[in-house]
PDB file of C-alpha atoms in Angstrom:
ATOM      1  CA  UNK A 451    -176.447   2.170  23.347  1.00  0.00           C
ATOM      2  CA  UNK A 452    -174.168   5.068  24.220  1.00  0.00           C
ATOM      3  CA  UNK A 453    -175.466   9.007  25.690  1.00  0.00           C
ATOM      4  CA  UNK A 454    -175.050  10.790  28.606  1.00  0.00           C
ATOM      5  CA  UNK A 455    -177.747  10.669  31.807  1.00  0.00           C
ATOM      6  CA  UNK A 456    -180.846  10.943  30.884  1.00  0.00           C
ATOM      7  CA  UNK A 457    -180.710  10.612  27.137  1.00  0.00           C
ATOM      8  CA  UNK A 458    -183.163   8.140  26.839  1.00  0.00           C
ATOM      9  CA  UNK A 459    -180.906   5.307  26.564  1.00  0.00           C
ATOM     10  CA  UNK A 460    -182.441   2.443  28.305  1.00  0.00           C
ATOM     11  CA  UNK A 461    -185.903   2.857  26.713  1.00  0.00           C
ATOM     12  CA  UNK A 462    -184.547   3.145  23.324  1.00  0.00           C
ATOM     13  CA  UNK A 463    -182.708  -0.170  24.638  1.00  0.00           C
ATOM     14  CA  UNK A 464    -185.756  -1.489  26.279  1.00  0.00           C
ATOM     15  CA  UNK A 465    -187.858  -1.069  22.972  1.00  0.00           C
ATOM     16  CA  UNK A 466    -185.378  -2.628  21.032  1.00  0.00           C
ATOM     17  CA  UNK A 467    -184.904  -5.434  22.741  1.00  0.00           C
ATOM     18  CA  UNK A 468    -188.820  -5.938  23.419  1.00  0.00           C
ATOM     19  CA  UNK A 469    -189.275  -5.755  19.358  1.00  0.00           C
ATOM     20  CA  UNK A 470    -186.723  -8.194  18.858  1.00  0.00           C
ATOM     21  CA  UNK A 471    -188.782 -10.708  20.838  1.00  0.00           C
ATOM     22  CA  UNK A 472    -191.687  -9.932  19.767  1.00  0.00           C
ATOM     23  CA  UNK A 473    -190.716 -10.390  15.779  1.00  0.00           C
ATOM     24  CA  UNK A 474    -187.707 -13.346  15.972  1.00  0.00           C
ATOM     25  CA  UNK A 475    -189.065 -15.011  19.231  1.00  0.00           C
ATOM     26  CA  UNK A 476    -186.833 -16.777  21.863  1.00  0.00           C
ATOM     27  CA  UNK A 477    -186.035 -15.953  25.236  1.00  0.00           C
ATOM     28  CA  UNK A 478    -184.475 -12.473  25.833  1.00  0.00           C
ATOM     29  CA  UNK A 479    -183.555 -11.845  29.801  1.00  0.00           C
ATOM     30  CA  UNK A 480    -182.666  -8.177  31.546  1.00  0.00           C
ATOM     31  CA  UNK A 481    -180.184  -7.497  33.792  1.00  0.00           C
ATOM     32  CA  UNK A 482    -180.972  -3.768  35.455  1.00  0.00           C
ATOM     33  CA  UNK A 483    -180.450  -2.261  38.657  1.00  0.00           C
ATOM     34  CA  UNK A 484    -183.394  -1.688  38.846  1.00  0.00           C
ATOM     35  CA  UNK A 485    -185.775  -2.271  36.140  1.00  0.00           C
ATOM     36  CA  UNK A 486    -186.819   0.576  34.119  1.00  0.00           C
ATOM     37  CA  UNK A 487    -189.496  -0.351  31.633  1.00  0.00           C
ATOM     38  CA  UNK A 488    -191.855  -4.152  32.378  1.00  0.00           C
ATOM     39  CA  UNK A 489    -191.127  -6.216  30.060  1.00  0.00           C
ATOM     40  CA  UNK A 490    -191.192  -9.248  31.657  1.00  0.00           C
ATOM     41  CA  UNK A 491    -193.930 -11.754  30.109  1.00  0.00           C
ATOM     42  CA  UNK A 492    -194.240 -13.560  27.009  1.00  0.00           C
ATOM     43  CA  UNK A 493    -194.401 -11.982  23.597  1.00  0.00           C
ATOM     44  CA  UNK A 494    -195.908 -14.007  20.244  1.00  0.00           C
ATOM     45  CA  UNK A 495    -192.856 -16.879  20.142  1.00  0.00           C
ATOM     46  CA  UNK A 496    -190.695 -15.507  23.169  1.00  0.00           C
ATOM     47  CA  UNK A 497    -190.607 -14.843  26.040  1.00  0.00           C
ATOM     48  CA  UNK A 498    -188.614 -12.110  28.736  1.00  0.00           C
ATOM     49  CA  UNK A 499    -187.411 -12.623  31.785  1.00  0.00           C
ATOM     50  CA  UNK A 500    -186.446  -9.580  34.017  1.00  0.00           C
ATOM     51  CA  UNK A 501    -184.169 -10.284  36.885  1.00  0.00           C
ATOM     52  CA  UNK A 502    -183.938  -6.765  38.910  1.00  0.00           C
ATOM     53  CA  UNK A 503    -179.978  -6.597  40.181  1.00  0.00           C
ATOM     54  CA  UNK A 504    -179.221  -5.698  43.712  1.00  0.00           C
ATOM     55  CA  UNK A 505    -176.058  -3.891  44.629  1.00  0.00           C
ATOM     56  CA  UNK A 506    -174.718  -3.491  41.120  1.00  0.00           C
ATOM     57  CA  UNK A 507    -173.817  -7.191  41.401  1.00  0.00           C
ATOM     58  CA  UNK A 508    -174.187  -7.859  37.666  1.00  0.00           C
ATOM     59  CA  UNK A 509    -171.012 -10.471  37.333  1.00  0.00           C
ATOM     60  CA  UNK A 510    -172.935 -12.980  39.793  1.00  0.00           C
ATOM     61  CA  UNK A 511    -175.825 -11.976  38.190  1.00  0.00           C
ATOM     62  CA  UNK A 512    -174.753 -12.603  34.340  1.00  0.00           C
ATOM     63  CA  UNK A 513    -173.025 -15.758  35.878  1.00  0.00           C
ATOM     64  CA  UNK A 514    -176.601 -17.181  37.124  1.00  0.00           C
ATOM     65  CA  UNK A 515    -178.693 -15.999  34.063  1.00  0.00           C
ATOM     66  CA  UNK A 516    -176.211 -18.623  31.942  1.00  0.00           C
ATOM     67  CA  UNK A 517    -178.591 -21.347  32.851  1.00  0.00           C
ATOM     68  CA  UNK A 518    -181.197 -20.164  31.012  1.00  0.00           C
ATOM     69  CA  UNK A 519    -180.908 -20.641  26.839  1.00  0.00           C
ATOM     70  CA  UNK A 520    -181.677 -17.054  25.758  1.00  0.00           C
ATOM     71  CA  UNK A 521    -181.239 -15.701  22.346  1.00  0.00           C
ATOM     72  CA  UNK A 522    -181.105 -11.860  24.003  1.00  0.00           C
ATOM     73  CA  UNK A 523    -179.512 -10.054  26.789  1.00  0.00           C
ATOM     74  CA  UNK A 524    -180.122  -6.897  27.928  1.00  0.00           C
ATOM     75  CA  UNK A 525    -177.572  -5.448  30.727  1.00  0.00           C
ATOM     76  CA  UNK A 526    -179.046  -2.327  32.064  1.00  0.00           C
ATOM     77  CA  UNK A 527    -175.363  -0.712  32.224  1.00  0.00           C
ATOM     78  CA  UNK A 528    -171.593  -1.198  32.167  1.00  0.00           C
ATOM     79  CA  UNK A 529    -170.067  -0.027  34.964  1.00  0.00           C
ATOM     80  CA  UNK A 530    -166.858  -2.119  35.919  1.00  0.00           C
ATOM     81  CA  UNK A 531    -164.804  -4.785  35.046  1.00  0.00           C
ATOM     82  CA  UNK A 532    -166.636  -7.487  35.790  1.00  0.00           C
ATOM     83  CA  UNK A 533    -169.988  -6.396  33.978  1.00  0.00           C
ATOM     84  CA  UNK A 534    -167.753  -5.396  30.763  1.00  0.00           C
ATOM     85  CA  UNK A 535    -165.649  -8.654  30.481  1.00  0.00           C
ATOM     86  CA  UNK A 536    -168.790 -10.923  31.050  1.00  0.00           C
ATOM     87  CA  UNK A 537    -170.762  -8.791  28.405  1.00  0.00           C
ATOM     88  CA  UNK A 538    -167.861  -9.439  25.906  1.00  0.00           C
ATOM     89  CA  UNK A 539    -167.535 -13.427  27.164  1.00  0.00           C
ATOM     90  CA  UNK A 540    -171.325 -14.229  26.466  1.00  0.00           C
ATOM     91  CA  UNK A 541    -171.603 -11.457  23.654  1.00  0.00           C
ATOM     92  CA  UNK A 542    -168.604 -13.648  21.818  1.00  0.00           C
ATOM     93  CA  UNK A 543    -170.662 -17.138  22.813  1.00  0.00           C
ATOM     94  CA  UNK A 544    -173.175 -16.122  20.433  1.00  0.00           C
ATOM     95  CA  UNK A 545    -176.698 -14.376  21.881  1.00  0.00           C
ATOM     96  CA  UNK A 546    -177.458 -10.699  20.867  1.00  0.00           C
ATOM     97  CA  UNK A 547    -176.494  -8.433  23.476  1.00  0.00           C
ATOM     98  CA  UNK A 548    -177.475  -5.052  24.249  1.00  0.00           C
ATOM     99  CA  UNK A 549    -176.131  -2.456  26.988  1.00  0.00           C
ATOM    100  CA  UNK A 550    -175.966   1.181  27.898  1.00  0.00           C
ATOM    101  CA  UNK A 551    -172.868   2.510  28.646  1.00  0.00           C
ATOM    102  CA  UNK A 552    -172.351   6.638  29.562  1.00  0.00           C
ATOM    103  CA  UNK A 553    -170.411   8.043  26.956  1.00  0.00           C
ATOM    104  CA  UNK A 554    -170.882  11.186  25.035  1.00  0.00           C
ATOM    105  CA  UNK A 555    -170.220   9.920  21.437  1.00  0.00           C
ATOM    106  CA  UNK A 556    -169.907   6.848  19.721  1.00  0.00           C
ATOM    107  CA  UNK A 557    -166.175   6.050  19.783  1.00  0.00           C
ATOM    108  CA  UNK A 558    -165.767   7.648  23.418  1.00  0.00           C
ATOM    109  CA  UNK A 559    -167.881   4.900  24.093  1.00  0.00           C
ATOM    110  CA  UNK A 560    -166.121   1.886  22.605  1.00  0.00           C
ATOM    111  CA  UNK A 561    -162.937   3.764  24.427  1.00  0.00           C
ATOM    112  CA  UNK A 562    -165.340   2.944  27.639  1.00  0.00           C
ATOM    113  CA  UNK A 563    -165.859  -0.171  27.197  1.00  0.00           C
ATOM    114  CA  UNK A 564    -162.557  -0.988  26.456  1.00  0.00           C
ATOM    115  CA  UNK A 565    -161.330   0.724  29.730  1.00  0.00           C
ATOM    116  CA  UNK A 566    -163.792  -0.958  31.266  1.00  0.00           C
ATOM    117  CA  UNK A 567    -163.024  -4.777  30.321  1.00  0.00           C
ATOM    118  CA  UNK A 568    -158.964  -4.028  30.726  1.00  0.00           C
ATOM    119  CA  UNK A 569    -159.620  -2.843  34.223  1.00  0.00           C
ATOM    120  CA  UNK A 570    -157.010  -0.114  33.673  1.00  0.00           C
ATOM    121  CA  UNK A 571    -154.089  -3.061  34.392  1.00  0.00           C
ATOM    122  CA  UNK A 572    -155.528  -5.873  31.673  1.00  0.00           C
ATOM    123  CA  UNK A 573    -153.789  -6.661  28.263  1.00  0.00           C
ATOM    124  CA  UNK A 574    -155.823  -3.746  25.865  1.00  0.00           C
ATOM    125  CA  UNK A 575    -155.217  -6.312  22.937  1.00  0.00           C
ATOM    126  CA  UNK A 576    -157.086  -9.110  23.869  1.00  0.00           C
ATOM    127  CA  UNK A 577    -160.002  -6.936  24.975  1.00  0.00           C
ATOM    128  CA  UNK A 578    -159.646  -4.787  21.952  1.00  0.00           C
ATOM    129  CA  UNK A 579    -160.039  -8.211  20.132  1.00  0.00           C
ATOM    130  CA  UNK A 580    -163.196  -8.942  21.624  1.00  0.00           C
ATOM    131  CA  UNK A 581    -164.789  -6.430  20.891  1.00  0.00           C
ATOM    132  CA  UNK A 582    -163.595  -5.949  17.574  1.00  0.00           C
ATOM    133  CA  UNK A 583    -165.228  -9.921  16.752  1.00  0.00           C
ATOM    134  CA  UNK A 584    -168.395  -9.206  18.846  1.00  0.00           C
ATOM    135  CA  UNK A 585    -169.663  -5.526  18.188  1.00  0.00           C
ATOM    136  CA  UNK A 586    -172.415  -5.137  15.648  1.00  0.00           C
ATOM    137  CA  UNK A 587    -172.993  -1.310  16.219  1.00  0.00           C
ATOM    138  CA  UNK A 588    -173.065   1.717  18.771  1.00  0.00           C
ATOM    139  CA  UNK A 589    -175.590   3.619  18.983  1.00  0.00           C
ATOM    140  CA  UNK A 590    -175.291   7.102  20.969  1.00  0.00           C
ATOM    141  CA  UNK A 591    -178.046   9.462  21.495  1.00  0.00           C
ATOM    142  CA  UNK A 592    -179.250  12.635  23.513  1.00  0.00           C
ATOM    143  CA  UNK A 593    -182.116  14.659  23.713  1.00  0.00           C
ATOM    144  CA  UNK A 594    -181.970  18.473  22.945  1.00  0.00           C
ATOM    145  CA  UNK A 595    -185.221  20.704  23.268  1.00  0.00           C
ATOM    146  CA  UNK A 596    -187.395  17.407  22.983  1.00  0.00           C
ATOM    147  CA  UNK A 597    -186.329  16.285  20.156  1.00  0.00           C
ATOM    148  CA  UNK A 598    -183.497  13.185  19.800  1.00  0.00           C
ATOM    149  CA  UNK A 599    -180.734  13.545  18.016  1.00  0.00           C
ATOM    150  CA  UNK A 600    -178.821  10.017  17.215  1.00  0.00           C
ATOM    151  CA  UNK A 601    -175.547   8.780  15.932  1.00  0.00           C
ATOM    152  CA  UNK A 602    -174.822   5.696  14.222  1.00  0.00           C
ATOM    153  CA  UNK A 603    -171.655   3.715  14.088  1.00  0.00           C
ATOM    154  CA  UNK A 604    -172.250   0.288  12.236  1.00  0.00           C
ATOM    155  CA  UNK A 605    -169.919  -2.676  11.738  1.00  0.00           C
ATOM    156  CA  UNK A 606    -170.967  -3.768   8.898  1.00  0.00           C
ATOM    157  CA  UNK A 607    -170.599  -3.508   5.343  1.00  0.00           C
ATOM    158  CA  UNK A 608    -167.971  -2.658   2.999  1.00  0.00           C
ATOM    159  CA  UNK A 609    -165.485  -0.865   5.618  1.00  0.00           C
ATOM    160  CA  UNK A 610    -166.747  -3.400   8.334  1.00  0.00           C
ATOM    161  CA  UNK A 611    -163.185  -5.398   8.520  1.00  0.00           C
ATOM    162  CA  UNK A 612    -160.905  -1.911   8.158  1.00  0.00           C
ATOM    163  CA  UNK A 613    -163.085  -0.863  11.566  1.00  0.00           C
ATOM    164  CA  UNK A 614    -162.543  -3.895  13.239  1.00  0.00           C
ATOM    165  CA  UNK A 615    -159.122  -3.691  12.678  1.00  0.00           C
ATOM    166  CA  UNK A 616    -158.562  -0.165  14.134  1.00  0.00           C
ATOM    167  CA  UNK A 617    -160.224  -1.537  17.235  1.00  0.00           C
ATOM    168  CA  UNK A 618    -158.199  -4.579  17.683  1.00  0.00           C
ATOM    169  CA  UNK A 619    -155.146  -2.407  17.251  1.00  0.00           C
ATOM    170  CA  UNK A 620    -156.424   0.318  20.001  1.00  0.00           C
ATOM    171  CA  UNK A 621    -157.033   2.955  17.262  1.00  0.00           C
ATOM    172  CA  UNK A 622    -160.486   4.489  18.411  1.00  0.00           C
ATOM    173  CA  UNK A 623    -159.772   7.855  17.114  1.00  0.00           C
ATOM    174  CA  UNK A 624    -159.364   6.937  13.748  1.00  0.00           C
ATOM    175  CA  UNK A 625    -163.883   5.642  14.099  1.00  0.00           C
ATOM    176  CA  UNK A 626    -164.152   9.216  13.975  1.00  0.00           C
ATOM    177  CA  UNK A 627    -163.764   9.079  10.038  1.00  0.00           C
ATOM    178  CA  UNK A 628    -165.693   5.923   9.501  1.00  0.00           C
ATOM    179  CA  UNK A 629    -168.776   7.324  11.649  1.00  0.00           C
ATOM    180  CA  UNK A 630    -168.651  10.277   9.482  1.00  0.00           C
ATOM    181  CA  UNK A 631    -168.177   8.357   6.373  1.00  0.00           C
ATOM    182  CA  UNK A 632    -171.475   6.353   7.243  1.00  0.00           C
ATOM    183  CA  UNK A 633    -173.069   9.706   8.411  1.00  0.00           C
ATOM    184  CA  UNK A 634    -172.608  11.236   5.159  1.00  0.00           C
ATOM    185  CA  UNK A 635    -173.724   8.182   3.279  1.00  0.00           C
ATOM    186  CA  UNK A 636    -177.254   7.989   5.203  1.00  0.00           C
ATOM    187  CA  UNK A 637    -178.004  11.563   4.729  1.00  0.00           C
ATOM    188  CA  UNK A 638    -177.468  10.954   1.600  1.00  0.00           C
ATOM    189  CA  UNK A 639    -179.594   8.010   1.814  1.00  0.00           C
ATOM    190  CA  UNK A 640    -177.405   5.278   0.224  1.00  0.00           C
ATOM    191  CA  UNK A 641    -177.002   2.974   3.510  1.00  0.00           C
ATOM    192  CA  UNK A 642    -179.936   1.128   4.541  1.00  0.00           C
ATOM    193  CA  UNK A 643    -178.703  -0.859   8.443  1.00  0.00           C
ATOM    194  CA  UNK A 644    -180.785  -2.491  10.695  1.00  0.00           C
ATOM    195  CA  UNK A 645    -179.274  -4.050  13.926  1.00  0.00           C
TER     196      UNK A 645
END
């Protein structure tokens, strides 16, 4: 979940995350610093657990939360190394995960993430590979005159391998045609996506 501050990003993040819960079950925990919606508690056939992060301290934090067998993470937001390459380590192991990351489109905020997780010094390929085999979708949003406008890149579907190849090779600028693409077809209303 991509935007700039205050675009609404961790409660559109919060409410997913909640209504995943609530409809698949399993345990979902949140990472924040500091909580910004309760969610903690149990819900139908799951249950949240919220631990609030001191000191931006989210690698020890995602470290500890590994004991627990939860279906759903929710880090409140990438913002270093650390965070970014332990979202991509436990996103690859298997459980949904969800972040917010400050960005003001879609592909400027895979870019992010990608600087991120490389540290500026890493190798770009292997994170680039990550995240090509672990992303689902980006979401970016903002909010202009009340109203919220959002932006929708998705990684699935019939160009899904053709994007995840232009990530792996470092090509982010080239999403710009696929979001678009997918843009175009929705407005039209011949894609149908749920994440």
């Amino acid at each position: 979940m991509s935007g700039s501050f205050g675009s609404g990003k961790s409660t559109t993040s919060a409410a997913c995350f909640k209504d995943w819960i609530t409809l698949h079950g399993g345990v979902g925990v949140t990472l924040e610093d500091p909580p910004e919606k309760a969610l903690e508690g149990f819900y139908d056939t799951g249950q949240i657990y919220q631990i609030s992060v001191r000191d931006a301290a989210f690698g020890a934090a995602i470290k500890a939360s590994r004991r627990w067998a939860y279906r759903y993470l929710f880090l409140g937001e990438v913002r270093d190394q650390t965070s970014a390459s332990e979202l991509l380590q436990i996103a690859l192991g298997g459980p949904m995960v969800i972040t917010t990351i400050h960005a003001s489109a879609p592909v400027e905020a895979l870019m992010a993430l990608s600087k991120f997780a490389t540290g500026g010094d890493g190798d770009p390929r292997a994170v680039n590979d990550r995240i090509a085999a672990c992303i689902v979708g980006v979401i970016w949003q903002s909010i202009r005159g009340g109203i919220v406008e959002v932006q929708y890149l998705s990684f699935r579907g019939r160009n899904a391998d053709s994007i995840r190849t232009k990530i792996s090779e470092g090509r982010f600028r080239l999403l710009r045609e696929d979001l678009a693409y997918q843009t175009n077809l929705r407005s039209l209303g011949r894609i149908e996506e749920s994440f």
